[in-house]
Tab-separated table of C-alpha atoms in Angstrom:
chain	number	residue	atom	x	y	z
A	1	MET	CA	0.015	-0.005	-0.049
A	2	GLY	CA	1.327	3.416	-0.896
A	3	SER	CA	3.714	4.497	-3.585
A	4	PRO	CA	7.355	3.696	-4.039
A	5	GLY	CA	9.670	6.567	-3.707
A	6	ASP	CA	10.589	6.677	-7.407
A	7	GLU	CA	6.912	6.747	-8.705
A	8	PRO	CA	6.425	9.966	-10.828
A	9	GLU	CA	4.714	12.801	-9.301
A	10	ARG	CA	3.934	11.025	-5.944
A	11	SER	CA	2.975	12.892	-2.830
A	12	GLY	CA	4.807	12.446	0.594
A	13	TYR	CA	1.264	11.559	1.958
A	14	GLU	CA	1.735	8.261	0.068
A	15	GLY	CA	4.614	6.813	2.217
A	16	GLU	CA	6.015	4.776	3.568
A	17	GLN	CA	5.031	1.976	1.182
A	18	HIS	CA	4.043	-0.927	3.308
A	19	LYS	CA	2.506	-4.386	3.215
A	20	VAL	CA	-1.110	-4.773	4.399
A	21	HIS	CA	-2.896	-8.335	4.972
A	22	ILE	CA	-6.652	-7.977	4.843
A	23	PRO	CA	-7.889	-11.096	6.612
A	24	ASN	CA	-11.799	-10.826	6.073
A	25	PRO	CA	-13.453	-11.155	2.682
A	26	PHE	CA	-15.256	-8.101	1.192
A	27	ALA	CA	-16.857	-7.236	-2.084
A	28	MET	CA	-16.375	-3.825	-3.715
A	29	SER	CA	-19.170	-2.218	-5.739
A	30	VAL	CA	-18.545	-2.562	-9.600
A	31	THR	CA	-19.613	1.006	-9.943
A	32	GLU	CA	-20.074	4.196	-7.987
A	33	VAL	CA	-23.452	4.798	-6.322
A	34	THR	CA	-25.624	6.417	-8.791
A	35	PHE	CA	-28.359	9.304	-8.443
A	36	GLU	CA	-31.129	6.532	-8.865
A	37	ASP	CA	-29.465	4.486	-5.890
A	38	TYR	CA	-29.260	7.282	-3.649
A	39	GLU	CA	-32.755	8.800	-4.517
A	40	ARG	CA	-34.374	5.881	-3.371
A	41	PHE	CA	-32.577	6.335	0.172
A	42	ALA	CA	-33.507	10.120	0.164
A	43	LYS	CA	-37.194	9.254	-0.423
A	44	ASP	CA	-37.253	6.940	2.343
A	45	SER	CA	-35.003	9.051	4.751
A	46	PRO	CA	-36.572	12.693	5.056
A	47	LYS	CA	-33.638	13.876	6.955
A	48	TYR	CA	-31.382	13.271	3.779
A	49	GLU	CA	-32.139	15.184	0.631
A	50	SER	CA	-30.833	13.968	-2.601
A	51	PRO	CA	-28.462	16.383	-4.448
A	52	MET	CA	-29.741	18.356	-7.325
A	53	ARG	CA	-29.038	16.312	-10.481
A	54	GLY	CA	-28.725	19.295	-12.828
A	55	LEU	CA	-27.802	17.603	-16.340
A	56	ASP	CA	-26.761	14.502	-14.656
A	57	SER	CA	-29.083	11.286	-15.478
A	58	GLY	CA	-30.001	8.672	-12.987
A	59	LYS	CA	-26.980	6.596	-14.016
A	60	HIS	CA	-24.486	9.159	-13.219
A	61	PRO	CA	-22.692	8.858	-9.823
A	62	VAL	CA	-24.252	10.838	-7.061
A	63	ARG	CA	-22.214	13.615	-6.058
A	64	GLY	CA	-22.599	16.505	-3.501
A	65	VAL	CA	-22.822	14.245	-0.588
A	66	SER	CA	-20.974	14.488	2.602
A	67	TRP	CA	-19.157	11.886	4.363
A	68	GLU	CA	-22.107	11.492	6.847
A	69	ASP	CA	-24.525	11.421	4.124
A	70	ALA	CA	-22.434	8.474	2.534
A	71	ARG	CA	-22.408	6.650	5.781
A	72	ALA	CA	-26.059	6.974	6.414
A	73	TYR	CA	-26.861	5.543	2.847
A	74	ALA	CA	-24.609	2.629	3.594
A	75	GLU	CA	-26.521	2.090	6.848
A	76	TRP	CA	-29.920	2.361	5.068
A	77	LEU	CA	-28.876	-0.193	2.351
A	78	SER	CA	-27.825	-2.531	5.041
A	79	ASP	CA	-31.265	-2.309	6.757
A	80	GLN	CA	-33.146	-2.713	3.545
A	81	THR	CA	-31.054	-5.821	2.440
A	82	GLY	CA	-30.064	-7.418	5.610
A	83	LYS	CA	-26.468	-7.374	4.337
A	84	GLN	CA	-23.731	-5.507	5.803
A	85	TYR	CA	-22.665	-2.389	3.532
A	86	ARG	CA	-20.229	0.272	4.600
A	87	LEU	CA	-17.651	2.713	3.386
A	88	PRO	CA	-14.422	1.127	2.291
A	89	THR	CA	-11.187	1.444	4.369
A	90	GLU	CA	-8.458	3.291	2.653
A	91	ALA	CA	-6.541	-0.099	2.433
A	92	GLU	CA	-9.474	-1.832	0.904
A	93	TRP	CA	-10.128	0.920	-1.554
A	94	GLU	CA	-6.427	0.842	-2.745
A	95	TYR	CA	-6.283	-3.008	-2.828
A	96	ALA	CA	-9.501	-3.049	-5.102
A	97	ALA	CA	-8.192	-0.164	-7.316
A	98	ARG	CA	-4.873	-1.863	-8.005
A	99	ALA	CA	-6.442	-5.243	-8.698
A	100	GLY	CA	-3.133	-7.012	-8.304
A	101	THR	CA	-0.961	-4.454	-10.124
A	102	THR	CA	1.902	-2.514	-8.677
A	103	THR	CA	2.114	0.354	-11.380
A	104	PRO	CA	0.797	3.878	-10.833
A	105	PHE	CA	-2.494	2.955	-12.553
A	106	SER	CA	-4.174	-0.469	-12.881
A	107	THR	CA	-3.614	-0.019	-16.639
A	108	GLY	CA	0.162	0.183	-16.186
A	109	ASP	CA	2.617	3.075	-16.132
A	110	CYS	CA	0.311	5.241	-18.059
A	111	ILE	CA	-3.489	5.848	-18.686
A	112	ASP	CA	-5.375	7.486	-21.372
A	113	ILE	CA	-8.799	9.205	-21.594
A	114	ASP	CA	-10.370	6.081	-23.083
A	115	GLN	CA	-9.523	4.242	-19.837
A	116	ALA	CA	-10.347	6.861	-17.176
A	117	ASN	CA	-12.346	10.097	-16.889
A	118	TYR	CA	-9.756	12.805	-15.902
A	119	ASP	CA	-8.573	16.068	-17.562
A	120	GLY	CA	-6.323	14.741	-20.349
A	121	TYR	CA	-6.535	17.848	-22.295
A	122	ARG	CA	-4.668	20.051	-19.926
A	123	PHE	CA	-2.446	17.494	-18.078
A	124	SER	CA	-0.262	14.719	-18.813
A	125	TYR	CA	1.775	12.213	-16.766
A	126	ALA	CA	5.525	11.675	-16.529
A	127	ASN	CA	6.594	10.527	-20.110
A	128	CYS	CA	3.174	9.448	-21.142
A	129	ASP	CA	2.334	12.195	-23.458
A	130	SER	CA	2.343	10.125	-26.579
A	131	LYS	CA	-0.181	7.851	-25.143
A	132	ILE	CA	-2.646	10.439	-23.931
A	133	GLY	CA	-5.369	11.572	-26.464
A	134	GLY	CA	-6.591	14.923	-27.228
A	135	GLY	CA	-8.566	14.969	-24.074
A	136	ARG	CA	-11.880	16.398	-23.316
A	137	LYS	CA	-11.806	20.171	-23.680
A	138	GLU	CA	-14.509	20.398	-20.853
A	139	PRO	CA	-13.974	17.746	-18.422
A	140	LYS	CA	-17.279	16.479	-17.373
A	141	ILE	CA	-18.771	13.625	-15.278
A	142	ILE	CA	-19.888	10.434	-17.206
A	143	SER	CA	-22.313	7.712	-16.331
A	144	THR	CA	-21.336	4.723	-14.253
A	145	GLY	CA	-19.847	1.801	-16.074
A	146	HIS	CA	-19.084	3.838	-19.229
A	147	LEU	CA	-15.430	3.066	-19.474
A	148	PRO	CA	-13.621	-0.270	-19.346
A	149	PRO	CA	-13.316	-1.964	-15.978
A	150	ASN	CA	-9.952	-2.808	-14.079
A	151	PRO	CA	-8.715	-6.323	-14.181
A	152	TRP	CA	-11.118	-7.126	-11.336
A	153	GLY	CA	-14.008	-5.768	-13.129
A	154	LEU	CA	-14.420	-2.463	-11.347
A	155	HIS	CA	-15.450	0.532	-13.260
A	156	GLU	CA	-14.085	4.132	-12.934
A	157	MET	CA	-11.795	3.553	-9.950
A	158	HIS	CA	-9.531	6.035	-11.476
A	159	GLY	CA	-11.222	9.557	-12.010
A	160	ASN	CA	-14.958	10.507	-12.770
A	161	VAL	CA	-15.671	11.265	-9.002
A	162	SER	CA	-13.534	10.963	-5.978
A	163	GLU	CA	-14.862	8.597	-3.432
A	164	TRP	CA	-15.233	8.765	0.421
A	165	THR	CA	-13.432	6.146	2.516
A	166	ALA	CA	-13.956	5.389	6.193
A	167	ASP	CA	-10.649	6.480	7.500
A	168	CYS	CA	-9.503	9.491	9.320
A	169	TRP	CA	-6.918	11.676	7.659
A	170	HIS	CA	-3.199	10.992	8.546
A	171	ASP	CA	-0.280	12.676	6.781
A	172	GLY	CA	1.372	9.292	6.154
A	173	TYR	CA	1.348	5.742	6.872
A	174	GLU	CA	3.462	5.482	10.145
A	175	GLY	CA	1.365	3.266	12.486
A	176	ALA	CA	-1.270	2.447	9.860
A	177	PRO	CA	-3.271	-0.818	10.662
A	178	ALA	CA	-1.449	-3.859	9.256
A	179	ASP	CA	-4.897	-5.461	8.817
A	180	GLY	CA	-6.489	-2.882	6.525
A	181	GLY	CA	-8.875	-1.800	9.210
A	182	VAL	CA	-10.337	1.593	9.555
A	183	TRP	CA	-7.692	4.159	10.893
A	184	GLY	CA	-9.128	6.210	13.593
A	185	PRO	CA	-7.568	9.081	15.548
A	186	GLU	CA	-4.524	7.104	16.514
A	187	ASN	CA	-1.037	8.460	15.471
A	188	ASN	CA	-2.400	12.087	15.180
A	189	GLY	CA	-5.123	11.190	13.003
A	190	ASP	CA	-7.749	14.048	12.188
A	191	CYS	CA	-11.228	12.503	12.145
A	192	SER	CA	-12.742	15.926	11.250
A	193	VAL	CA	-11.438	15.294	7.840
A	194	ARG	CA	-11.609	11.988	5.926
A	195	VAL	CA	-9.614	10.417	3.066
A	196	ILE	CA	-11.034	10.435	-0.512
A	197	ARG	CA	-9.545	8.253	-3.152
A	198	GLY	CA	-9.555	7.932	-6.911
A	199	GLY	CA	-9.522	11.464	-8.200
A	200	HIS	CA	-12.064	13.138	-10.268
A	201	PHE	CA	-12.904	14.292	-13.802
A	202	SER	CA	-11.168	17.522	-13.667
A	203	ASN	CA	-7.915	16.168	-12.084
A	204	ALA	CA	-4.574	15.784	-13.592
A	205	PRO	CA	-3.673	12.063	-14.167
A	206	ARG	CA	-1.240	12.101	-11.030
A	207	ALA	CA	-4.165	12.513	-8.833
A	208	ILE	CA	-6.048	9.486	-10.065
A	209	ARG	CA	-3.107	7.013	-9.463
A	210	SER	CA	-3.848	4.041	-7.384
A	211	ALA	CA	-1.800	5.431	-4.408
A	212	ALA	CA	-2.994	9.128	-4.762
A	213	ARG	CA	-4.911	10.175	-1.534
A	214	ASN	CA	-6.444	13.474	-0.312
A	215	SER	CA	-8.278	14.847	2.523
A	216	VAL	CA	-11.678	16.566	2.795
A	217	SER	CA	-13.689	17.870	5.813
A	218	LEU	CA	-16.454	15.231	6.531
A	219	GLU	CA	-19.029	18.095	6.357
A	220	VAL	CA	-18.264	18.926	2.769
A	221	ALA	CA	-20.645	17.972	-0.024
A	222	SER	CA	-18.649	18.568	-3.148
A	223	PRO	CA	-19.758	17.922	-6.742
A	224	ARG	CA	-16.549	16.195	-7.247
A	225	ILE	CA	-16.886	13.599	-4.463
A	226	GLY	CA	-19.356	10.510	-4.557
A	227	ILE	CA	-19.667	7.043	-3.052
A	228	ARG	CA	-18.597	3.581	-3.567
A	229	LEU	CA	-19.580	0.921	-1.046
A	230	VAL	CA	-18.163	-2.382	0.165
A	231	ARG	CA	-20.225	-5.303	1.434
A	232	GLU	CA	-18.762	-7.445	4.097
A	233	GLY	CA	-18.626	-11.378	3.855
A	234	PRO	CA	-19.106	-14.206	4.378
A	235	PHE	CA	-20.505	-14.951	0.881
A	236	ALA	CA	-22.450	-17.972	-0.469
A	237	GLU	CA	-21.730	-19.066	-3.957
A	238	PHE	CA	-23.757	-17.193	-6.400
A	239	ASP	CA	-24.736	-14.649	-3.747
A	240	GLU	CA	-26.280	-11.535	-5.197
A	241	LEU	CA	-24.335	-8.529	-3.882
């Protein structure tokens, strides 16, 4: 977990790179939570309003939701289904995003706009210029499942909208849980801000790397941040997630 010291355009917040063993099975949502998904929750939960869609369709990722909104949605879904849904830990998120890879992106050392939704018009990454297309002149959100999945079948882990995780913010990984569990206030953690992962549609490619991480106040409801949930095991064969 984290990035090696020689990874181009890495941040100091991504070190030290370290091994994590996640002992318990979990399933990651194939796509980000959509407006359609979230609107069912909001209709059933008067305390929580669905963000305005604007030009977004029901299949676009819901955005403009705070960390508390995301947590409440996961609790509601758990109650509705009898299955345990929650926000992923930071370690779980990176494990799923990497999908067995060790490169900056699950696509390798480079990524292009046919593989991820980011601002490839204004920004390039390391020596990958020749592999990046003309880009989108106006970076914008896209519907979930629009781009090819990573090797584990997960769509838009890089870009589109950043995604909340359960963890409190730490400036590095000193003292991080070796089992990939939720990292709380220990080791000078700040739980008034939470870790977001994945980067978004108007980010440079360095911000959508598998190891890239950032922090946002848990009260912020940004149009660049959405939700992806995990479900805890155990899982029966052919179990519907």
